[in-house]
Structure formats: structure tokens, C-alpha cells
Short mmCIF file of C-alpha atoms and ligand atoms in Angstrom, two decimals:
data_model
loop_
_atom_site.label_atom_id
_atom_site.label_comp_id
_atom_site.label_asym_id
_atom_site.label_seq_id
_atom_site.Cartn_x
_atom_site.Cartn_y
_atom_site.Cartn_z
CA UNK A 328 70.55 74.89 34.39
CA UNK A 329 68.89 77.96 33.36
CA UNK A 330 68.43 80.79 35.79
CA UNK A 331 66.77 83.81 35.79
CA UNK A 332 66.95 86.81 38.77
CA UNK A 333 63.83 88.73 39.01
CA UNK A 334 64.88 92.84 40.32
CA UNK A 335 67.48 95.13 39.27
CA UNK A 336 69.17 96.43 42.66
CA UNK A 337 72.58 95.93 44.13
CA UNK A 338 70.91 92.50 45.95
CA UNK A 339 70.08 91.13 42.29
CA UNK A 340 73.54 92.16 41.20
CA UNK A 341 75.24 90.23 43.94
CA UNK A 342 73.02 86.81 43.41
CA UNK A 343 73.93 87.04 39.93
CA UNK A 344 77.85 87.86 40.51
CA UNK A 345 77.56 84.68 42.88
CA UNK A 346 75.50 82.47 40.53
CA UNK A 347 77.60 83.22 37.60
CA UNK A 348 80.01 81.69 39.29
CA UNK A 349 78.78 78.28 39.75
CA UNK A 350 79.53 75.03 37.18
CA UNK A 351 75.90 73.98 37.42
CA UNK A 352 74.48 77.48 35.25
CA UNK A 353 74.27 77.22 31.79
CA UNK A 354 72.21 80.71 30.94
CA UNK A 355 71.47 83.42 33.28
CA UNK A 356 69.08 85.99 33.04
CA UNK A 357 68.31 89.00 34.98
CA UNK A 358 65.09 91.26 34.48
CA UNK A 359 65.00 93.69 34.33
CA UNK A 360 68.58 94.23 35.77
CA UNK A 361 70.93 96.99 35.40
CA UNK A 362 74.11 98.06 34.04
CA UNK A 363 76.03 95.75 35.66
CA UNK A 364 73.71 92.53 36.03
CA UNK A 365 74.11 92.77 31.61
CA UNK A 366 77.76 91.76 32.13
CA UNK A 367 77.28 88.59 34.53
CA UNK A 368 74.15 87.18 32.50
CA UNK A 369 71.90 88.58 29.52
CA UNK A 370 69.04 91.31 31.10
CA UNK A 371 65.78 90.76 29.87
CA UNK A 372 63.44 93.54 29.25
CA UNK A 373 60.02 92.90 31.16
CA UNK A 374 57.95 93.81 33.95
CA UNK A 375 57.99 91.60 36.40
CA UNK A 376 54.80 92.40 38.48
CA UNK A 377 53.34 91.06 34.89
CA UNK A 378 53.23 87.44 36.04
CA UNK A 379 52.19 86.31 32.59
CA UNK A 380 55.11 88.20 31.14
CA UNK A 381 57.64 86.14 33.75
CA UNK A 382 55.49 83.05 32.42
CA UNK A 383 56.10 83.98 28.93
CA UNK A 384 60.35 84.65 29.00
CA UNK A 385 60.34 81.15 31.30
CA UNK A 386 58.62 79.24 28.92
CA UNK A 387 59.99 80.89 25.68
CA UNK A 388 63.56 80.76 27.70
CA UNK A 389 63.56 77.36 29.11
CA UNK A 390 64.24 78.24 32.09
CA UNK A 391 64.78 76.00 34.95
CA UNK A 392 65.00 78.30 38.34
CA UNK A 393 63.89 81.29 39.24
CA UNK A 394 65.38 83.35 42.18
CA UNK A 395 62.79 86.51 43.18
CA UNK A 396 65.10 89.56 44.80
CA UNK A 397 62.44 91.85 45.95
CA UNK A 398 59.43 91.29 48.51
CA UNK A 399 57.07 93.00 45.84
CA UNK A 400 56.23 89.72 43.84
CA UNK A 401 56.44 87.31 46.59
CA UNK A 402 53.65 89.21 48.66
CA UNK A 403 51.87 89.68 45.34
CA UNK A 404 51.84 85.49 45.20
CA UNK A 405 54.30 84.51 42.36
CA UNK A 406 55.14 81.61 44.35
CA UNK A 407 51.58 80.40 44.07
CA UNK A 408 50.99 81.67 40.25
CA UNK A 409 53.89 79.16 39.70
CA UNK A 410 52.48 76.29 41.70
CA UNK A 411 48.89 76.71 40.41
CA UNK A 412 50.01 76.50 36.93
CA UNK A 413 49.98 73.13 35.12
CA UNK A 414 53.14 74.46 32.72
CA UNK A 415 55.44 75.85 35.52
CA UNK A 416 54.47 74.20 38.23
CA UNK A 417 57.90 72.12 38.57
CA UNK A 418 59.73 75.06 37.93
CA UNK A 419 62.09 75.76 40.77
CA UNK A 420 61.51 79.34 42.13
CA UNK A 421 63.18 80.49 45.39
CA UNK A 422 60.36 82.49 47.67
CA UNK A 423 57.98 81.90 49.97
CA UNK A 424 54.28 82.00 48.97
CA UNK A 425 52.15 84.31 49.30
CA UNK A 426 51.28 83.27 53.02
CA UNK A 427 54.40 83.26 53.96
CA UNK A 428 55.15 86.26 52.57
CA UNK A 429 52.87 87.89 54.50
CA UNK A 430 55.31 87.99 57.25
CA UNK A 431 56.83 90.77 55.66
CA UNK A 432 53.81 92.02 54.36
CA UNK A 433 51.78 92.57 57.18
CA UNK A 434 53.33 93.40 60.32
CA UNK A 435 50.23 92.61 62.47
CA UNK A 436 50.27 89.02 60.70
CA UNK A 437 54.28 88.76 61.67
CA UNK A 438 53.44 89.85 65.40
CA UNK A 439 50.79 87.13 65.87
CA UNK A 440 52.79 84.63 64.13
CA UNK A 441 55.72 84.91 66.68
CA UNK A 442 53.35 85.45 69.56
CA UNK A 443 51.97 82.08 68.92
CA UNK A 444 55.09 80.16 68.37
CA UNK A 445 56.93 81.71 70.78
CA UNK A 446 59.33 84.06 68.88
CA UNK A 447 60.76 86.55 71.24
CA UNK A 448 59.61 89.52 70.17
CA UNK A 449 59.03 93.30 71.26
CA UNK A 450 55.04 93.30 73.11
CA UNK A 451 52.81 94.83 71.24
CA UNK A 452 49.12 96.47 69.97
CA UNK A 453 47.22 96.36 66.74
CA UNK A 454 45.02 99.45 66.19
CA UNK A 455 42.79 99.64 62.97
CA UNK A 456 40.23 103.00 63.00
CA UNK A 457 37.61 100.44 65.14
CA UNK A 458 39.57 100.37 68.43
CA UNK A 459 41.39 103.86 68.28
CA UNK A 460 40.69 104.96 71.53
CA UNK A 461 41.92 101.73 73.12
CA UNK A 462 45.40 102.50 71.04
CA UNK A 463 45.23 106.27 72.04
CA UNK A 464 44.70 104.51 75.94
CA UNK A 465 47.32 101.53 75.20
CA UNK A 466 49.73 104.55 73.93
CA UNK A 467 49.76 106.01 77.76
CA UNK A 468 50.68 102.84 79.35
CA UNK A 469 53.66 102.78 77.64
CA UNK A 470 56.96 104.47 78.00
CA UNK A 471 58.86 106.57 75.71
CA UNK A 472 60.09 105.76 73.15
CA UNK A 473 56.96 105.04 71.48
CA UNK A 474 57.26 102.96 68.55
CA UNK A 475 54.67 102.92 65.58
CA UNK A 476 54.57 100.33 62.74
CA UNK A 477 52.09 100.73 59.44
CA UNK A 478 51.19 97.08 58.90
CA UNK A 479 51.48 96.61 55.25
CA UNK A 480 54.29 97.57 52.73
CA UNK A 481 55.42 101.45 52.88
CA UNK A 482 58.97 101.23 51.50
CA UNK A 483 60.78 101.16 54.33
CA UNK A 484 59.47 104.19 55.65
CA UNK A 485 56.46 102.76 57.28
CA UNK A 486 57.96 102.31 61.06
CA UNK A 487 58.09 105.55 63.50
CA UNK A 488 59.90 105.88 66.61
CA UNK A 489 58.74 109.38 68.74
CA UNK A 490 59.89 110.50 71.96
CA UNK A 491 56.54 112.27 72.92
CA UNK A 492 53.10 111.08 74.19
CA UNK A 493 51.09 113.40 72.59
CA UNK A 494 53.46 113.09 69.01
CA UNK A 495 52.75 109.33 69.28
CA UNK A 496 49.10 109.65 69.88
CA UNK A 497 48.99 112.80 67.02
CA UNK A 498 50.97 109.96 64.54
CA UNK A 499 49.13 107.06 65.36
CA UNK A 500 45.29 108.99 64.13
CA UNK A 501 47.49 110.23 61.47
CA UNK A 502 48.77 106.86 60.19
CA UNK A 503 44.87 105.44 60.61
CA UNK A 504 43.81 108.27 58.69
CA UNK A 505 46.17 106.96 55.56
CA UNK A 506 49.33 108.72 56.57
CA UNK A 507 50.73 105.88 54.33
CA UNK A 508 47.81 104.67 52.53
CA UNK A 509 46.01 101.40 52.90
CA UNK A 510 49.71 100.41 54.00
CA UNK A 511 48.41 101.88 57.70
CA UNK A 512 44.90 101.48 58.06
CA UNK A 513 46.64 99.03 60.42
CA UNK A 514 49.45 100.36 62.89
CA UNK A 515 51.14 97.94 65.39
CA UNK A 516 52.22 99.76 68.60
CA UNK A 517 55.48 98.09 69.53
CA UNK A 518 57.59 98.15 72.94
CA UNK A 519 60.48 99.92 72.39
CA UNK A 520 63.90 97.82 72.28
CA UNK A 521 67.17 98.97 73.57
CA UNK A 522 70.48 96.92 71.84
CA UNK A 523 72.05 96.66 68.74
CA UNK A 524 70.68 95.20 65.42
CA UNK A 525 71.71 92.85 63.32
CA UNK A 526 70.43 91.27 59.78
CA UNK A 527 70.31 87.08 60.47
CA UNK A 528 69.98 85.04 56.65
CA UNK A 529 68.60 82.27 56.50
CA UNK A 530 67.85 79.64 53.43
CA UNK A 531 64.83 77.35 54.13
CA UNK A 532 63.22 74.29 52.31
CA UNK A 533 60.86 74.41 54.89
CA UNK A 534 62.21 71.56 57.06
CA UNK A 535 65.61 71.96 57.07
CA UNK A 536 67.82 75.32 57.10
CA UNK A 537 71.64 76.75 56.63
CA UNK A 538 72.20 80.25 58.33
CA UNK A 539 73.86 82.47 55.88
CA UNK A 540 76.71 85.18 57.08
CA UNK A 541 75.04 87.66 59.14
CA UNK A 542 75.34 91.18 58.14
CA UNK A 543 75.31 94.71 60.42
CA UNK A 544 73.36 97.75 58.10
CA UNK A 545 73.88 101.31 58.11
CA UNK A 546 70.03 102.75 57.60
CA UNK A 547 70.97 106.27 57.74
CA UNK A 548 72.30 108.80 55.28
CA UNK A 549 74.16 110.34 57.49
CA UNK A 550 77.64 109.26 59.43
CA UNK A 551 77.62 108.51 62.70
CA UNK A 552 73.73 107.12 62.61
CA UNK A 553 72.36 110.57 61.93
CA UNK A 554 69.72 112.28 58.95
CA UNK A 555 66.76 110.19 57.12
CA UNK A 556 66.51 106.67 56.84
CA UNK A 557 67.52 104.90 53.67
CA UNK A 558 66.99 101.55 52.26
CA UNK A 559 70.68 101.05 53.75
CA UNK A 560 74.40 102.84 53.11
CA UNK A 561 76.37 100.19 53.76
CA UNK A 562 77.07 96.76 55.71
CA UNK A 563 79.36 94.36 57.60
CA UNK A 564 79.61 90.74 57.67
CA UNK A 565 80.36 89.06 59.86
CA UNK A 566 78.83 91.26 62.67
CA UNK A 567 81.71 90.71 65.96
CA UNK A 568 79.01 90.19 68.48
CA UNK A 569 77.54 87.70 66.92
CA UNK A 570 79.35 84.69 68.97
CA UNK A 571 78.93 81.15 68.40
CA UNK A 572 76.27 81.66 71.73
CA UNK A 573 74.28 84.52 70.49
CA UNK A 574 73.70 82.22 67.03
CA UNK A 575 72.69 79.06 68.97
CA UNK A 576 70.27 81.48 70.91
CA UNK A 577 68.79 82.72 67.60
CA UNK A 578 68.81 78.99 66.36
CA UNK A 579 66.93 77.51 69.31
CA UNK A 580 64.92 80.44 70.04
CA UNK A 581 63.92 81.99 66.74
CA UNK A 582 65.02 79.98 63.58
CA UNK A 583 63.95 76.70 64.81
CA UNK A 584 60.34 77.99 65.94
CA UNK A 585 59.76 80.29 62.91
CA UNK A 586 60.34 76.89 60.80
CA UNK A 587 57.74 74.86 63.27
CA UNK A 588 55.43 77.51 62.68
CA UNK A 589 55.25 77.51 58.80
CA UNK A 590 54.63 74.07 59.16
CA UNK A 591 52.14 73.74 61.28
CA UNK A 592 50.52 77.23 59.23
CA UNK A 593 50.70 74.72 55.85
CA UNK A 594 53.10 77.87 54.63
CA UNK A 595 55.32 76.55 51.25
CA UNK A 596 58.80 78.43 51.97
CA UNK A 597 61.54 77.37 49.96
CA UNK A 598 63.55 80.58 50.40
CA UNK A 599 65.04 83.31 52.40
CA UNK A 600 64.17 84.82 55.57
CA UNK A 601 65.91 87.98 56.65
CA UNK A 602 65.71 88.29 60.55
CA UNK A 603 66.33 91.76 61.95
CA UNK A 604 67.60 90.90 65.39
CA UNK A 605 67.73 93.45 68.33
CA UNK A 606 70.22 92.28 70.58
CA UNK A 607 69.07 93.10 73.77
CA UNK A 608 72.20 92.26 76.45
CA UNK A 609 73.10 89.06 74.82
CA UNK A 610 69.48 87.99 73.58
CA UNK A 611 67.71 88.26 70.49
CA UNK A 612 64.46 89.59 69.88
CA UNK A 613 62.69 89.98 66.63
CA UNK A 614 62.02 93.41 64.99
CA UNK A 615 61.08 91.95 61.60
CA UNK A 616 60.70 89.52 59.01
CA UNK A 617 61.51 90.11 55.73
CA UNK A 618 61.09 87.25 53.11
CA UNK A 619 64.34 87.93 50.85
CA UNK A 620 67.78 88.92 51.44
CA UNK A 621 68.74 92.60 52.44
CA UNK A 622 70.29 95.14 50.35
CA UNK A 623 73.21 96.01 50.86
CA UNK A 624 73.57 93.01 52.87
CA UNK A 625 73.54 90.56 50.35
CA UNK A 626 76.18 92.25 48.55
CA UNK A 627 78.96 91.49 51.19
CA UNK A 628 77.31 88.54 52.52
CA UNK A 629 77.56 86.69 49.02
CA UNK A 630 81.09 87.56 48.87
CA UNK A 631 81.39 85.36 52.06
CA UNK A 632 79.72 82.22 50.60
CA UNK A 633 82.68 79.78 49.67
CA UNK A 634 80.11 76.99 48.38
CA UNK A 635 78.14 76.77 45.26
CA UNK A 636 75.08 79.14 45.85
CA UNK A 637 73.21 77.08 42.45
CA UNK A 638 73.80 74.04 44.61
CA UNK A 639 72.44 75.31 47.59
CA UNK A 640 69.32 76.93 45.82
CA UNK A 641 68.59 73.44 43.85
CA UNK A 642 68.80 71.83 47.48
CA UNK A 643 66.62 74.20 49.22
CA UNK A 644 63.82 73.76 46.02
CA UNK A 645 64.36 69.96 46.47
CA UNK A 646 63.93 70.18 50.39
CA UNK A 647 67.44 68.83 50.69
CA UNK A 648 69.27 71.40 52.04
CA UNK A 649 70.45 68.73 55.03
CA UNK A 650 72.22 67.11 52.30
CA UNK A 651 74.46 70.28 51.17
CA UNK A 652 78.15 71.68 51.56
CA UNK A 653 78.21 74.90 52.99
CA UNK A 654 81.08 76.85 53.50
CA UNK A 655 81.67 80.46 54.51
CA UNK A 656 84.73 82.67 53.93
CA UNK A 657 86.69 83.97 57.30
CA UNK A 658 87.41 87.19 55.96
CA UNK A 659 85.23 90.45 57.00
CA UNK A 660 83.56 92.54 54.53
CA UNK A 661 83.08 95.91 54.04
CA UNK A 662 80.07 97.39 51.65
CA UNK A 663 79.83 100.79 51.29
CA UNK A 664 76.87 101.96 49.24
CA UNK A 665 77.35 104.97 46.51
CA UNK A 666 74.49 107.17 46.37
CA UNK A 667 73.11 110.00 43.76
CA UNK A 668 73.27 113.32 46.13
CA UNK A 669 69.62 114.37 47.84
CA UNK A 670 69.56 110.62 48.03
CA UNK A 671 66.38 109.63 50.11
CA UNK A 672 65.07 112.65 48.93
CA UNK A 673 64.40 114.21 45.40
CA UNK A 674 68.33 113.84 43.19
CA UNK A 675 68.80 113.68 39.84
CA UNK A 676 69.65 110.34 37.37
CA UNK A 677 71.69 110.07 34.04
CA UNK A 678 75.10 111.35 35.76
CA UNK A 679 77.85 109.67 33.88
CA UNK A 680 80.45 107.27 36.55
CA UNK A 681 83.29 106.91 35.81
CA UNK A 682 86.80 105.53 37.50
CA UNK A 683 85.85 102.16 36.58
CA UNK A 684 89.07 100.84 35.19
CA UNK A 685 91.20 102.31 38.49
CA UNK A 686 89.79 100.00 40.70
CA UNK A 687 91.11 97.02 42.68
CA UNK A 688 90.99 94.42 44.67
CA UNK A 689 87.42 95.12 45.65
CA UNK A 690 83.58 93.74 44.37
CA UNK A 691 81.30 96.36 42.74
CA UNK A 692 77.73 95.41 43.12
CA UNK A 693 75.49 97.79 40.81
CA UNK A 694 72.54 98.79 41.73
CA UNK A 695 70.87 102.07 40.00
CA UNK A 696 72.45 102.20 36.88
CA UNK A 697 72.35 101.99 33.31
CA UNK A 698 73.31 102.65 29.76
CA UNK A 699 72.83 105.68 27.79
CA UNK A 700 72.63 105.96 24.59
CA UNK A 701 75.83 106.97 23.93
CA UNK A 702 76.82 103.25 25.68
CA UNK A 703 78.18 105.24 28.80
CA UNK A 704 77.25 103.98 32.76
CA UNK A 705 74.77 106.29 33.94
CA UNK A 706 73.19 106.47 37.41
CA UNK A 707 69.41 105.73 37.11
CA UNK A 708 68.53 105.37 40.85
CA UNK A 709 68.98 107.04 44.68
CA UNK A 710 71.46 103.78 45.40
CA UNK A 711 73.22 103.52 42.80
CA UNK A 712 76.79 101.41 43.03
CA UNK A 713 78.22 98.75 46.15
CA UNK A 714 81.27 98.52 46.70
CA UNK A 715 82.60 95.42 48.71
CA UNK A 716 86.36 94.56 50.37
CA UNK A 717 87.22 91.66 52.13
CA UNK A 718 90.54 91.53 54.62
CA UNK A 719 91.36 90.05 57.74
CA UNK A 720 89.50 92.15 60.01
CA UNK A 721 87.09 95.08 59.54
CA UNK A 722 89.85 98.32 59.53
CA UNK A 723 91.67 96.33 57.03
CA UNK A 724 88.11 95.80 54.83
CA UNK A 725 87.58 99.36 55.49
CA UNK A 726 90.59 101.15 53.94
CA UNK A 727 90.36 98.89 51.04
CA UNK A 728 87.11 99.49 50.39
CA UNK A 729 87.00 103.17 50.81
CA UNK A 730 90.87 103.38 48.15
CA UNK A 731 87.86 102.11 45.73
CA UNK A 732 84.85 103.96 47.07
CA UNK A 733 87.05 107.49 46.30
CA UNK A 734 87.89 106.27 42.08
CA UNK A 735 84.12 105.81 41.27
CA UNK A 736 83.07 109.65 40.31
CA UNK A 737 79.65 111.16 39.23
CA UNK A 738 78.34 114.51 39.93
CA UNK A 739 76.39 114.58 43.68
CA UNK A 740 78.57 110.90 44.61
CA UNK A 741 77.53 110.75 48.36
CA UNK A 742 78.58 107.94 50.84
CA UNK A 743 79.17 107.32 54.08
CA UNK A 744 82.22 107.35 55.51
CA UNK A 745 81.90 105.49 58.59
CA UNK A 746 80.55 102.29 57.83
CA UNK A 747 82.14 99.30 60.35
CA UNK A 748 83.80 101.68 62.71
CA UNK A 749 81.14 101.51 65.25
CA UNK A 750 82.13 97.40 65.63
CA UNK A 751 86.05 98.16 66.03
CA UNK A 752 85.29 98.50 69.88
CA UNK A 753 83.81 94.97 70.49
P1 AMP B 676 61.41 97.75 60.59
O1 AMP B 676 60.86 98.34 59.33
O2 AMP B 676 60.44 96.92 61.37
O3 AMP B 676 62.75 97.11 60.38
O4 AMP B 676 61.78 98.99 61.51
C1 AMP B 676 62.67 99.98 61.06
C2 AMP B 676 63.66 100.30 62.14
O5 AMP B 676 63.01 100.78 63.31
C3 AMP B 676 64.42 99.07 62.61
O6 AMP B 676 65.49 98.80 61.80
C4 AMP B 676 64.84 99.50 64.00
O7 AMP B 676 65.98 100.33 63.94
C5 AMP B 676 63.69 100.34 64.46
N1 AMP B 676 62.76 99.55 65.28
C6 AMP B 676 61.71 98.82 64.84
N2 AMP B 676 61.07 98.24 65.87
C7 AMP B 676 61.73 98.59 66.99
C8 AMP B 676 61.55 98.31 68.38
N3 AMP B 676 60.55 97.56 68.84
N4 AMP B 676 62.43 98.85 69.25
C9 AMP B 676 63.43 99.64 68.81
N5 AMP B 676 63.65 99.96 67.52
C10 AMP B 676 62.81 99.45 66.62
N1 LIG B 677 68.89 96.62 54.33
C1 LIG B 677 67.60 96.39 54.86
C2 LIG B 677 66.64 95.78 53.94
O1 LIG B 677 66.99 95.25 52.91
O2 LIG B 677 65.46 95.79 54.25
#
């Protein structure tokens, strides 16, 4: 089979390191890729909000499956641009459609989903400029910490958490006023929930449904949980307190409902849904939705998938994913991300990396980097390498990962240096 990955992060890099691997690929492609993606499969040079372009390279290519990394395109409806076309419409491509994607895309349309199927989930508000007195009003019937959500897409920067009453209320006319665009003419005031998170994977056909390794994520830049948020600094699969219980909960309670729901909403999802999980004293309660895998999550996770990912996507396209072989990997993983320095804010791109050939026993997943033209690996992005260790428990992951994490050099290198420790205590 032919397969092409549509993104070019660390995620993209890790479905293609996995995929590569698999009997059942003939030709990979990833576009736009990076650095690294051009050694596992052949990177293709197009846009890929430019459906017609995807259409084009498919066609042209021959291929046979397409796996979307990002949200961008699946809220955008390339799902449905496939479906409604008479020349690709038996194409394979992994995604939800644009319905379903909208449970990433619009948090208001996520929080009414679970209400009415029953998803445990933080209580909440919607607010649009029409009722912003009754949010300003709703606002002082809660208690701190307030919680603020802009409803659409804001690159992970669109969720606000404030200690004060008069903050919250200031934010929440802010956000309506286009604090972050069109992306909060909508805010959703949420409950605030105390526990630890977690990132649950799951692969859907729709009906049936495997649950991928879960993953914990580091958000912030700095160590111990401190500084700006980032799109994520590092993971850990599998996550200790996630017991055989605690996953039956999520099954009965979340996965299983989620799945009625698309149903009965006449949603096509043959693909991934990311749950972050609050686990609030043993139970789990929705924070989000995403319609993809996370990053850097899917970096260690796909390290832990023992069975043949192709086979598992062809399954889930074929809505026969109660048929497959799925096995996971007992080891624990540790994923530290590398980062340009400034990293979430303004840093610079086109440092050269080097270290390379010193490394060992570990998985690099790239993520921002690229070629110059001398031919040298440059960094082209704020996250810009993964690196991934398995061993027998987390502190042995850990100091295998971070011997590797130390070789890889570029001017600014940043990381964190505390990723997993927080989950040697349970
Ligand atoms: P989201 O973009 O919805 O994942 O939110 C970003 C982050 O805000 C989450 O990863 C949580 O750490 C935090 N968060 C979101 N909603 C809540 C909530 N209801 N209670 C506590 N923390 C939350
Ligand atoms: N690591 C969190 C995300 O991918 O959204």
C-alpha cells in the first residue's frame, strides 16, 4: 500500500517511524515533513491546506491511505473533500469529518456533545457578546479558580485559568472583544477541576475501538510545572495511575458514550480521538477532545505499539477494527522534547544540531527541522527534536533518555529536565 502523512511535527515523524515499519507499505510519503520524516519515506513538497494540491500528489502518486497529523485539515473538512469526490472517494484517509472534528474545533460544540450523552465533564457556560452580562453574573457564582475557554482554534493558547473575580470578568469582555480573534467570540466558562491529567488514545471506525497507550504531558517550559505553556516538553507512557479500574471507568463512562454519540449525530469517524482526562480522586472527567494524536505523546506512545500500526489503520478505514491484533509493549517511555531557546516565545531557526552519530539506544522523533543548503540539520521550529527511551520502569527510561538528550547540541538547546519524576511517587 501507498501511504502518505499529512504535517511535519514530531507526531508525523513518529507515525511515519512506526509505519515504515510495517510489511503491508510499499511507498510512504510525508508532506511536507521535515528533516527526519525524508529518511523514513520520500517528503513531498505541498501545502496541505490546498486540498486540490493533496488531490493532485494522491492521484498522480497512487496513493492508497492517507493519515492527517494535525487538527487544521480535519476541522477544515478533508475528510468530507475526500468522500464528496467521485475520484478519491474510496481512498482510505484516517480523520474524522468535519463534524466530528468539530469537537476539537469548537469547544462549546464539545461541551454540549458530552452534556447530552452523558460524558462526565467539568459544568459549564457559553457566553457570546449577546448574553455577557449573564456570563459576567454566572462568573460570581462560581469559585476560584475561574476557568475561561475561547471556543474555536487558538493554538493551544486559547484556555485561561485566573485566580481573581474581577481578572476573570476583565478576561472574559476581553476574549468577547477578539482577545483571540473570531477563535473567542465564543468563551465557555468551565468549573474548575482539581486532579491530575492524563492524554487517553483512542482509534475508532466508528463502531468499534482499541485504546492506544496512554500518555502523561509536560505543557510547561519550565521544570517543575512552572513558566508559559507550550504545545508540550515532554511525555510518559504508560501513565502509573492509570489502573486496569481507572481505564474500565474511562471505557464505560467516556469512550463507550462518545462512540454512541457520533452515531446517533450521523458523525463519519474513522480515526483518533485524544481524551484529556482530569482525574479527579479516581474518576475521569473530560477537559477536551482533540481529533488526532498528541505531540509529544505520540512519539513515545508509538514506540509502545508492538502490532502493525498499517494493519490497524486499514482495519479502522474498513470498520474492522474488532477483527485486529493489538499488542502493546510493557516497557515505560520517556520523551523529552528539545526546544530552540525563547521557545514559546520569539527564538531564532537555522542553528546547526549536531551529536547525531553519539547517540544510543534511544528513538529521535524530529520535529522542527530541516536541511540547509549546505545539506546540514538545521532547526526550523520552537520544538524542534524528541527524544524517546524505553526501560523497565520510568527512572530507568529517564537516565537513558536524558545520556541522549545531553549529545544533541545547537546554540539556545533548552529542555526540561524533569519530565516523569513527578510519577516516581505513585
Ligand atoms: P485545553 O486546551 O482544554 O486542554 O486546556 C488547557 C489546559 O487547561 C488543560 O490541559 C488543563 O491543564 C487546563 N484546564 C482546562 N480545563 C480545565 C478545568 N475545567 N479544570 C482545571 N484545569 C483545566
Ligand atoms: N500535547 C498536547 C497536544 O497535542 O494537544
Amino acid at each position: 500500500m501507498n501511504i502518505l502523512v499529512l504535517g511535519s511535527g514530531g507526531r508525523e515523524y513518529a507515525f511515519a517511524w512506526k509505519i515504515a515499519q510495517s510489511e503491508l507499505v510499499d511507498k510512504l510519503y510525508i508532506a511536507p515533513g521535515n528533516a527526519g520524516t525524508d529518511a523514513v519515506g520520500e517528503n513531498l513538497v505541498i501545502n496541505i491546506a490546498d486540498f486540490n494540491a493533496v488531490k493532485e500528489t494522491v492521484l498522480k502518486l497512487g496513493i492508497e491511505m492517507v493519515v492527517v497529523g494535525p487538527e487544521q485539515p480535519l476541522v477544515d473538512g478533508i475528510v468530507d473533500f475526500f468522500k464528496n469526490d467521485a475520484e478519491l472517494k474510496d481512498i482510505k484517509i484516517i480523520g474524522p469529518d468535519q463534524k466530528g472534528a468539530q469537537l476539537e474545533g469548537s469547544k462549546a460544540f464539545a461541551k454540549a456533545f458530552m452534556e447530552k450523552y452523558n460524558v462526565p465533564t467539568a459544568s459549564c457556560f457559553t457566553v457570546t457578546a449577546a448574553n455577557l452580562e449573564e456570563g459576567l453574573q454566572y462568573l460570581t457564582t462560581q469559585k476560584a479558580p475561574y476557568v475561561l475557554k475561547a471556543d474555536g482554534l487558538a493554538a493551544g493558547k486559547g484556555v485561561l485559568i485566573i485566580d481573581s473575580l474581577e481578572e476573570a470578568q476583565y478576561e472574559l469582555k476581553d476574549m468577547l472583544s477578539g482577545k483571540f480573534g473570531s477563535a473567542s467570540a465564543k468563551v465557555v466558562i468551565e468549573t474548575f477541576l482539581k486532579g491530575i491529567e492524563v492524554s487517553m488514545f483512542v482509534l475508532t471506525d466508528g463502531e468499534h475501538y482499541v485504546v492506544l497507550p496512554e500518555a502523561k504531558d509536560y505543557k510547561r517550559i519550565g521544570d517543575g510545572d512552572t513558566g508559559l505553556n507550550t504545545g508540550g516538553m515532554g511525555a510518559v507512557s504508560p501513565v502509573p495511575f492509570v489502573t486496569p479500574e481507572f481505564v474500565e471507568k474511562v471505557e464505560t463512562r467516556i469512550i463507550k458514550p462518545t462512540i454512541q454519540g457520533l452515531k446517533e449525530e450521523n458523525i463519519d469517524y474513522k480515526g483518533f480521538i485524544f481524551i484529556g482526562l482530569m482525574n479527579v480522586d479516581g474518576d475521569p472527567y473530560v477537559i477536551e477532545y482533540n481529533v488526532r494524536m498528541g505531540d509529544p505523546e505520540t512519539e513515545g506512545v508509538m514506540t509502545r505499539i508492538d502490532s502493525d500500526l498499517v494493519a490497524l489503520l486499514d482495519a479502522c478505514a474498513q470498520g474492522r477494527l474488532n477483527e485486529v491484533e493489538y499488542q502493546t509493549s510493557k516497557n515505560t517511555s520517556v520523551t523529552v522534547m528539545l526546544v530552540s531557546g525563547g521557545y514559546p516565545e520569539d527564538y531564532k531557526k537555522g542553528m546547526v544540531m549536531t551529536g547525531f552519530e553519539e547517540l544510543s539506544d534511544c528513538i529521535i522523533a524530529h520535529a522542527g527541522t530541516k536541511f540547509n543548503d549546505k545539506d546540514e540539520v538545521v532547526t526550523s521550529g520552537g520544538r524542534v527534536i524528541a527524544v524517546t527511551a524505553h526501560g523497565k520502569n520510568i527512572e530507568e527510561a529517564r537516565a537513558k533518555a536524558y545520556q541522549n538528550v545531553e549529545k544533541i547540541k545547537f546554540e539556545g538547546v533548552n529542555y526540561r529536565h524533569d519530565i516523569g519524576l513527578d510519577l516516581m511517587k505513585f
